[in-house]
Amino acid sequence: MLEGTVPVPHEFADRYRSEGLWTGRTLADLARPQSRMDGTRTAVVTARGRMSYRELDERADRLAAGLAGIGLRAADRVVVALPNRPEFLVTCLALFRLGVIPVLALPSDRRAELAYLCEHTDAAALVVPDVHQRFDHRALAREVRAEVPALRHVLVAGEPDGLTGLDELERQAGTARPEVPDPAPSDVALLLLSGGTSGRPKLIPRTHDDYALQGRAAAAVMGFDERGVYLAALPAAHNAALGCPGVLGALQLGARVVLASSPSPDEVFPLLYGEGVTLTTLMPAHLALWTDAVPLLTARAEGLVAEVGGAMLDPAAARKAEEALGLTVSRWFGISEGVLCCTRPGDPADVRLETDGRPICPADETRIVDGQGDDVPDGAEGELLLRGPYTLRGYYRAPEQNAVSFTADGFFRTGDVVRRTAGGNIVVCGRIKDVINRGGEKVAAEEVERHVRTHPAVAEASAVAVPDRSLGEKTCVFVTAADGLDPPTLRELRLHLAERGCADHKLPDHLRVVAELPRTSIGKVDKKRLRGEFTGTVPAGGTHAAG
Ligand code: AMP
């Protein structure tokens, strides 16, 4: 077992196996059966070309041999920060086959995030693209290596510019296959990034058994099979487009994966039509973007199901999208830690558009509890707790966090407030965790505050979610100025965070300078009041906008 992880107790593991939920199939096996039986079948499509199942299988083997050649061994960790390119899939498969664990960073992550991930996981290698969306990731990777001397390799998808290219590793391996046994099904297959509530991102260990089950179960409830075409318009490195059923679920079934570099209608609409996409995953902000771009659509997307979730979706916006685009919206509630709830495409419209659905697997356990940990009746709001065959039992190397994130009997505390309808579907009502859900990208308030406080002219800082028309929520930072200094402007503060290496979506969108931060009776910063001051629903106590 990987050190720093918490195993599923034996009695649960035995049950999941005997019920046929954990089948013993590993992600190392992806693409192999199709390659043997029907190798010319298309596995991956991008705007630049297509790759068959045989090519995907053989390239994964060659890269695995190349990676073994530079010394990567089972249970090593490799931080992968690749966008939606075929190399993302080839790299993941190659690592799975070696039993090496990909740590799935996002292409928007920058020095602060990547250096932390490399350090925290003692990563043996970092994999980046050459240039993506006009940003040179090789220069970024060099900075990360300077900051993390223990990082042994920086590998580049595309033009390596003096670093090691993935292509070169594949070429050197020739027709070699890695001479290592497949990983065990109960081994950790990958580490996902948590939506995060703490100052540092937390990592979610997912095993081969559990992640394969999630992909299969999600596909089954969505009616997605080997004839389906899955479009990854969100980053494939995120659980939503990776395994719900996402690209890995689609490959498990032998279906076709279409990779788009973003959900932008310009890029995606021609693919929808040209490739006959049957399923995709979107955040609510993207659905609105698609609805506004309907004149660009060549034909109504009648055969398409869009799973929409990750943030609150207004049912009226969902109805408008269905009417304008012709697609079917299925709302979902997902969390990278485990249990996925979704509505089914065949559900009545009021269920699909007004609830966030129900678990995808019969062994998933959900509880909705009050502040004392007691179950609330249907219709009442409470915190959602989760346990089941693909839900984590502990974050990686995080014993203190684990002590507060789980109940004594192993339920994960989501920090999300939901209610259950009489029909058994959940509806997300809010949250008790300190996160800003910026168009589906989760920003931990504590992480932003930690960076803002390092500005020399800032004494105290508090980050809160404030409403935004297009993204749903944005980040507003309230600060007090350090003694005798002028507070920074918003522009200066954003620059300061960017220089510290923070990803763009973590930079504050709004800044308010206050004489002091309001406190609750127990001395905690009163974030509810700060939000009220922003929206004008409580009188501003000496606040003024800056920058
Ligand atoms: P992540 O692990 O990045 O997918 O983030 C999971 C979090 O996204 C959840 O804990 C929720 O806070 C939020 N989330 C997911 N689905 C929904 C939804 N349908 N409505 C509101 N928030 C959601």
XYZ file of C-alpha atoms and ligand atoms in Angstrom:
570
model
C 0.000 0.000 0.000
C 1.211 3.514 -0.801
C 2.527 5.190 2.361
C 0.451 8.168 3.471
C -2.871 6.638 2.378
C -5.784 5.187 4.355
C -7.026 1.748 3.214
C -10.652 0.734 2.804
C -11.452 -1.576 5.778
C -11.368 -5.280 4.852
C -15.051 -5.937 5.476
C -15.999 -3.194 2.999
C -13.383 -4.218 0.418
C -14.553 -7.859 0.578
C -18.144 -6.765 0.083
C -17.331 -4.533 -2.897
C -15.475 -7.452 -4.511
C -18.120 -10.060 -3.792
C -20.835 -7.770 -5.155
C -18.891 -7.491 -8.403
C -18.274 -3.746 -8.025
C -14.506 -4.054 -7.840
C -13.790 -6.305 -10.788
C -10.013 -6.531 -10.491
C -9.532 -4.813 -13.833
C -6.903 -2.071 -13.744
C -6.527 1.152 -15.686
C -3.275 -0.299 -17.067
C -5.507 -2.420 -19.281
C -7.218 0.551 -20.982
C -7.087 0.293 -24.800
C -5.565 -3.224 -24.758
C -8.667 -5.329 -25.555
C -9.773 -2.964 -28.344
C -6.238 -2.869 -29.730
C -6.260 -6.677 -29.975
C -9.778 -7.100 -31.330
C -10.449 -4.016 -33.432
C -7.239 -1.992 -33.515
C -8.259 0.416 -36.266
C -11.201 1.691 -34.246
C -10.795 5.400 -33.434
C -9.884 6.074 -29.810
C -9.040 9.783 -29.734
C -9.904 12.737 -31.952
C -8.558 16.283 -31.719
C -8.687 19.245 -34.082
C -5.233 18.085 -35.274
C -5.901 14.437 -35.989
C -7.055 11.010 -34.886
C -5.499 8.079 -33.046
C -6.694 4.473 -33.236
C -6.933 2.107 -30.275
C -3.911 0.192 -31.562
C -1.839 3.384 -31.834
C -2.878 4.486 -28.353
C -2.020 1.075 -26.925
C 1.354 0.877 -28.666
C 2.333 4.448 -27.880
C 1.453 3.910 -24.208
C 3.691 0.817 -24.151
C 6.564 2.618 -25.854
C 6.338 5.582 -23.524
C 6.112 3.258 -20.524
C 9.313 1.546 -21.688
C 10.958 4.953 -22.176
C 9.897 6.126 -18.717
C 11.179 2.901 -17.161
C 14.436 3.571 -19.015
C 14.925 6.873 -17.180
C 14.374 5.116 -13.875
C 10.675 5.533 -13.059
C 9.435 2.665 -10.878
C 6.088 1.466 -9.494
C 4.639 3.755 -6.772
C 6.790 6.731 -7.876
C 4.746 9.920 -8.274
C 4.784 12.059 -11.433
C 3.074 15.455 -11.581
C 1.215 15.699 -14.913
C 0.131 19.215 -15.932
C -1.049 18.571 -19.490
C -3.970 20.147 -21.354
C -6.420 18.179 -23.496
C -3.979 16.711 -25.985
C -3.507 13.074 -27.002
C -0.261 13.065 -24.967
C -2.356 13.459 -21.821
C -3.962 10.070 -22.454
C -0.779 8.386 -23.697
C 1.080 9.601 -20.586
C -1.619 8.517 -18.142
C -1.824 5.062 -19.730
C 1.962 4.684 -19.753
C 2.159 5.623 -16.061
C -0.731 3.275 -15.153
C 1.080 0.418 -16.910
C 4.229 1.042 -14.868
C 2.259 1.410 -11.633
C 3.646 4.966 -11.445
C 1.090 7.373 -9.969
C 0.109 10.458 -11.977
C -0.630 13.486 -9.795
C -3.147 15.303 -11.972
C -2.432 19.022 -11.860
C -4.419 21.393 -14.055
C -2.961 23.196 -17.075
C -3.877 26.486 -15.349
C -1.641 25.657 -12.354
C 1.465 27.777 -12.034
C 4.707 27.782 -10.033
C 3.140 27.978 -6.566
C 0.816 25.021 -7.201
C 3.223 22.845 -9.190
C 6.167 23.342 -6.806
C 3.932 22.439 -3.885
C 2.628 19.306 -5.609
C 6.137 18.175 -6.590
C 7.421 18.711 -3.055
C 4.445 17.254 -1.219
C 4.465 14.057 -3.302
C 8.294 13.814 -3.639
C 7.624 13.629 -7.360
C 10.219 11.945 -9.558
C 9.129 13.914 -12.635
C 6.982 16.781 -13.880
C 5.280 16.583 -17.305
C 4.286 19.831 -19.050
C 3.246 20.888 -22.566
C 5.560 23.077 -24.636
C 3.336 26.113 -25.236
C -0.355 26.133 -24.393
C -2.660 29.112 -24.928
C 0.408 31.262 -25.655
C 2.020 30.401 -22.288
C 5.434 28.714 -22.303
C 5.168 25.847 -19.814
C 8.809 24.845 -20.320
C 9.974 28.098 -18.714
C 7.528 27.464 -15.878
C 8.851 23.910 -15.443
C 12.420 25.227 -15.249
C 11.365 27.571 -12.432
C 9.703 24.672 -10.616
C 12.848 22.565 -10.953
C 14.959 25.396 -9.533
C 12.607 25.518 -6.549
C 12.399 21.728 -6.067
C 15.906 20.316 -6.529
C 14.706 16.770 -5.709
C 12.671 16.720 -8.955
C 14.674 14.326 -11.162
C 13.056 14.891 -14.580
C 11.126 17.527 -16.479
C 9.374 16.001 -19.497
C 7.758 17.950 -22.314
C 4.854 17.082 -24.612
C 5.737 18.801 -27.903
C 8.899 20.767 -28.673
C 11.272 20.099 -25.727
C 13.583 23.115 -26.176
C 16.542 21.522 -24.391
C 14.452 19.493 -21.909
C 13.468 15.831 -22.382
C 10.679 15.276 -24.924
C 8.046 12.570 -24.481
C 8.380 11.885 -28.233
C 12.078 11.222 -27.810
C 11.431 8.754 -24.980
C 8.909 6.942 -27.178
C 11.325 6.852 -30.129
C 14.198 5.533 -28.046
C 12.028 2.711 -26.751
C 11.357 1.529 -30.337
C 9.009 -1.438 -30.186
C 9.913 -2.261 -26.600
C 7.225 -3.062 -24.068
C 7.797 -2.312 -20.414
C 8.963 -5.441 -18.632
C 7.014 -4.900 -15.453
C 3.913 -6.590 -14.061
C 0.642 -4.665 -14.106
C -0.234 -2.897 -10.847
C -2.617 -4.587 -8.383
C -6.279 -3.463 -8.670
C -6.217 -2.191 -5.082
C -3.128 -0.018 -5.720
C -3.481 3.744 -5.929
C -3.805 4.535 -9.643
C -3.824 8.332 -9.508
C -3.892 11.325 -7.188
C -6.573 13.938 -7.918
C -6.576 17.493 -6.638
C -9.321 18.300 -4.172
C -11.584 21.330 -4.724
C -9.810 22.461 -1.569
C -10.760 24.214 1.618
C -7.356 24.524 3.225
C -4.300 26.684 2.611
C -2.700 23.918 0.540
C -4.368 21.701 -2.087
C -5.187 18.241 -0.755
C -4.627 15.093 -2.773
C -7.175 12.347 -3.283
C -5.853 8.810 -3.795
C -8.022 6.823 -6.208
C -7.359 3.122 -6.775
C -7.639 1.190 -10.044
C -10.645 -0.719 -8.715
C -12.467 2.376 -7.509
C -11.828 4.644 -10.472
C -12.689 1.932 -13.001
C -15.970 1.357 -11.154
C -16.804 5.077 -11.140
C -16.271 5.332 -14.912
C -18.368 2.236 -15.650
C -21.200 3.133 -13.285
C -21.389 6.723 -14.579
C -21.487 5.478 -18.170
C -24.227 2.971 -17.351
C -26.591 5.538 -15.815
C -25.953 7.984 -18.663
C -26.767 5.265 -21.243
C -23.260 5.647 -22.671
C -21.698 2.562 -24.296
C -19.056 1.595 -26.876
C -21.053 3.340 -29.625
C -20.867 6.629 -27.730
C -18.673 9.643 -28.437
C -17.492 11.583 -25.363
C -16.347 15.179 -25.733
C -13.883 16.482 -23.114
C -14.349 20.247 -23.249
C -13.343 20.737 -19.590
C -9.758 19.838 -18.623
C -9.519 16.029 -18.807
C -7.283 16.143 -15.722
C -10.283 17.102 -13.594
C -12.501 14.349 -12.209
C -15.562 15.754 -14.052
C -14.131 15.102 -17.534
C -11.772 12.303 -16.482
C -13.994 9.750 -14.819
C -17.720 10.670 -14.727
C -17.573 8.730 -17.127
C -15.193 11.137 -18.865
C -12.278 10.133 -21.008
C -11.198 7.133 -18.909
C -14.754 5.777 -18.700
C -15.082 6.120 -22.475
C -11.779 4.336 -23.155
C -12.756 1.564 -20.747
C -15.772 0.862 -22.953
C -13.945 1.211 -26.261
C -15.887 4.367 -27.136
C -14.479 7.433 -28.881
C -12.955 10.387 -27.039
C -12.936 13.861 -28.576
C -10.544 16.336 -26.952
C -11.214 20.080 -27.204
C -8.820 22.606 -25.730
C -11.687 24.583 -24.165
C -15.504 24.687 -24.105
C -15.471 27.681 -26.472
C -18.326 27.345 -29.024
C -15.952 28.274 -31.891
C -13.921 25.152 -31.273
C -16.551 22.820 -29.890
C -19.591 23.311 -32.131
C -17.909 21.969 -35.311
C -16.719 18.930 -33.306
C -20.209 18.254 -31.954
C -21.563 18.013 -35.417
C -18.555 16.529 -37.216
C -17.900 13.757 -34.682
C -21.483 13.036 -33.634
C -20.762 13.690 -29.953
C -23.304 11.949 -27.688
C -22.113 13.000 -24.210
C -20.199 15.881 -22.688
C -19.656 17.489 -19.283
C -20.049 21.205 -18.660
C -20.118 23.736 -15.843
C -23.179 26.055 -15.777
C -21.161 29.054 -17.046
C -20.303 27.111 -20.217
C -23.910 26.137 -20.854
C -24.820 29.839 -20.850
C -21.941 30.539 -23.235
C -23.217 27.848 -25.619
C -26.781 29.176 -25.423
C -25.618 32.671 -26.379
C -23.645 31.243 -29.308
C -26.561 29.313 -30.840
C -26.277 31.119 -34.227
C -22.893 29.353 -34.646
C -24.477 25.896 -34.387
C -24.782 24.161 -37.781
C -27.573 21.818 -36.676
C -29.529 21.289 -33.474
C -27.614 18.994 -31.087
C -30.549 16.565 -30.709
C -28.511 13.468 -29.873
C -26.325 15.160 -27.266
C -26.574 14.800 -23.495
C -24.778 17.517 -21.513
C -24.034 16.609 -17.894
C -24.040 20.007 -16.194
C -22.849 20.514 -12.630
C -19.907 21.513 -10.488
C -21.729 24.697 -9.472
C -25.343 25.749 -9.041
C -27.383 25.694 -12.237
C -30.452 27.867 -12.632
C -33.285 25.617 -13.962
C -34.502 28.461 -16.217
C -31.040 28.695 -17.827
C -31.056 24.913 -18.321
C -34.501 25.033 -20.015
C -33.380 27.882 -22.241
C -30.296 25.889 -23.275
C -32.374 22.821 -24.137
C -34.763 24.860 -26.265
C -32.045 26.835 -28.042
C -29.538 24.032 -28.641
C -31.724 20.934 -28.853
C -29.571 18.981 -26.378
C -30.657 17.199 -23.183
C -29.349 18.599 -19.892
C -28.670 16.200 -16.997
C -27.746 18.001 -13.800
C -25.099 16.389 -11.553
C -23.365 16.900 -8.256
C -19.779 15.699 -8.295
C -16.818 15.802 -5.988
C -13.353 14.444 -6.770
C -13.364 12.666 -3.391
C -15.994 10.149 -4.529
C -19.779 9.621 -4.726
C -21.195 11.065 -7.915
C -24.878 11.995 -8.020
C -26.586 12.673 -11.292
C -29.935 12.831 -12.935
C -30.493 10.395 -15.786
C -31.203 11.565 -19.361
C -34.519 9.655 -19.225
C -35.713 11.380 -16.026
C -38.663 13.782 -16.331
C -37.597 17.365 -17.100
C -38.367 18.638 -13.584
C -35.976 16.036 -12.085
C -33.223 16.586 -14.689
C -33.322 20.370 -14.467
C -34.342 21.087 -10.879
C -32.400 18.497 -8.857
C -28.780 17.338 -8.754
C -29.705 13.665 -8.950
C -28.924 10.517 -7.005
C -25.876 8.272 -6.573
C -24.745 6.249 -9.563
C -23.922 3.029 -7.694
C -26.213 0.990 -5.401
C -23.414 0.655 -2.810
C -22.965 4.440 -2.508
C -24.064 5.658 0.924
C -25.248 9.226 1.497
C -26.331 10.861 4.745
C -27.634 14.385 5.272
C -26.941 15.538 8.824
C -27.488 18.514 11.107
C -24.827 20.247 13.221
C -25.015 17.437 15.811
C -24.405 14.739 13.212
C -28.018 13.480 13.304
C -29.828 12.601 10.067
C -32.373 15.203 8.959
C -35.734 14.247 7.382
C -36.324 14.480 3.613
C -36.764 18.088 2.549
C -34.635 19.515 5.374
C -31.188 20.955 4.720
C -28.025 19.460 6.174
C -24.428 18.582 5.391
C -23.921 15.800 2.850
C -21.773 12.876 4.058
C -20.507 10.200 1.678
C -19.132 6.654 1.853
C -18.856 3.911 -0.746
C -16.804 1.797 -3.123
C -15.203 4.764 -4.915
C -15.084 7.315 -2.094
C -11.767 8.033 -0.398
C -11.078 7.050 3.216
C -8.357 9.661 3.696
C -6.353 12.335 1.843
C -2.748 11.572 0.893
C -0.205 12.462 3.605
C -2.754 14.520 5.548
C -3.462 12.949 8.975
C -4.588 16.216 10.587
C -6.992 17.034 7.768
C -8.282 13.454 7.824
C -9.112 13.753 11.510
C -11.642 16.500 10.715
C -12.811 15.464 7.217
C -14.189 12.034 8.185
C -16.633 10.674 10.741
C -15.497 7.886 13.039
C -17.241 5.345 10.786
C -15.534 6.572 7.625
C -18.060 8.941 6.040
C -16.460 11.851 4.187
C -17.784 15.281 5.200
C -18.355 17.195 1.948
C -18.962 20.636 3.486
C -21.881 20.944 1.032
C -25.397 21.692 2.268
C -28.099 19.748 0.447
C -31.664 18.497 0.859
C -33.223 15.283 -0.420
C -36.487 15.403 -2.361
C -39.297 12.899 -1.826
C -38.175 11.241 -5.075
C -34.710 10.568 -3.588
C -32.751 13.184 -5.526
C -30.489 15.690 -3.825
C -30.556 19.434 -4.364
C -27.484 21.483 -3.472
C -28.519 24.473 -1.334
C -25.187 25.976 -0.232
C -22.039 25.038 1.653
C -20.349 25.380 4.997
C -16.826 25.099 3.640
C -14.728 28.149 2.915
C -14.422 27.876 -0.857
C -15.100 30.218 -3.754
C -16.716 28.321 -6.642
C -15.498 30.470 -9.539
C -17.413 29.112 -12.529
C -16.727 25.564 -11.307
C -13.055 26.190 -10.475
C -12.718 25.902 -6.720
C -10.561 28.439 -4.912
C -9.764 27.852 -1.224
C -10.313 31.167 0.582
C -7.531 30.304 3.032
C -5.014 29.844 0.215
C -5.812 33.266 -1.299
C -5.643 34.903 2.138
C -2.237 33.341 2.823
C -0.828 34.818 -0.401
C -2.494 38.240 0.045
C -1.101 38.582 3.577
C 2.449 38.368 2.205
C 1.981 41.779 0.519
C 4.033 44.218 2.627
C 1.235 46.829 2.775
C -1.415 44.332 3.933
C -2.022 43.587 7.611
C -5.091 41.302 7.525
C -6.967 39.675 4.662
C -10.200 37.791 4.194
C -11.401 36.293 0.890
C -15.097 35.727 0.245
C -17.276 34.518 -2.629
C -19.403 37.280 -4.150
C -22.083 36.875 -6.833
C -21.131 37.189 -10.493
C -23.431 37.118 -13.495
C -21.275 34.992 -15.789
C -19.232 32.810 -13.418
C -21.779 32.477 -10.609
C -19.174 33.527 -8.044
C -15.986 35.549 -7.980
C -13.407 36.343 -5.296
C -13.491 39.540 -3.273
C -10.614 40.174 -0.876
C -11.136 42.456 2.114
C -7.873 43.819 3.530
C -6.657 46.149 6.262
C -3.540 48.207 5.528
C -0.286 47.666 7.387
C 0.613 50.504 9.803
C 1.586 53.704 8.020
C 1.397 52.183 4.507
C -0.999 52.829 1.638
C -2.973 49.687 0.843
C -2.294 48.061 -2.557
C -4.656 48.579 -5.476
C -6.404 45.563 -6.987
C -3.941 45.625 -9.884
C -0.944 45.667 -7.543
C -2.365 42.850 -5.465
C -3.071 40.674 -8.529
C 0.472 41.309 -9.760
C 1.847 40.362 -6.346
C 0.008 37.019 -6.403
C 1.011 36.364 -10.004
C 4.659 36.991 -9.062
C 4.298 34.506 -6.237
C 3.360 31.971 -8.916
C -0.389 31.665 -8.276
C -2.726 30.359 -10.982
C -4.831 33.060 -12.694
C -8.155 31.887 -11.272
C -6.822 32.422 -7.723
C -6.101 36.134 -8.263
C -8.713 38.350 -6.548
C -11.431 39.811 -8.785
C -12.428 42.571 -6.355
C -10.698 44.374 -3.495
C -12.189 46.254 -0.578
C -10.033 48.086 1.959
C -11.518 48.235 5.455
C -10.422 49.827 8.736
C -10.894 46.478 10.451
C -12.373 43.079 9.627
C -15.740 42.439 11.316
C -15.652 39.554 13.827
C -18.254 37.137 15.134
C -18.856 36.756 18.856
C -16.181 34.040 19.019
C -13.639 36.226 17.221
C -13.745 34.632 13.745
C -13.861 36.936 10.719
C -17.554 37.482 9.934
C -17.576 36.491 6.248
C -21.350 36.645 6.011
C -21.180 40.305 6.932
C -18.367 40.912 4.422
C -20.465 39.341 1.655
C -23.385 41.501 2.754
C -21.208 44.594 2.574
C -20.211 43.695 -0.981
C -23.763 43.116 -2.166
C -25.068 46.124 -0.211
C -27.416 44.035 1.927
C -25.750 45.203 5.168
C -24.416 48.708 5.718
C -20.722 49.004 4.827
C -18.686 49.641 7.992
C -16.020 52.006 6.695
C -15.329 50.026 3.499
C -14.124 51.546 0.259
C -13.335 50.037 -3.101
C -9.727 50.166 -4.239
C -8.021 49.700 -7.575
P -14.466 19.198 -7.327
O -13.932 18.168 -6.404
O -13.435 20.130 -7.857
O -15.278 18.575 -8.400
O -15.438 20.131 -6.485
C -16.500 19.577 -5.772
C -17.363 20.659 -5.230
O -18.036 21.353 -6.273
C -18.478 20.157 -4.345
O -18.047 19.871 -3.045
C -19.459 21.328 -4.394
O -19.075 22.344 -3.495
C -19.287 21.838 -5.810
N -20.350 21.286 -6.656
C -20.324 20.169 -7.398
N -21.493 19.970 -8.033
C -22.304 20.992 -7.672
C -23.644 21.353 -7.977
N -24.397 20.629 -8.808
N -24.146 22.477 -7.405
C -23.397 23.235 -6.577
N -22.116 22.944 -6.245
C -21.575 21.834 -6.781
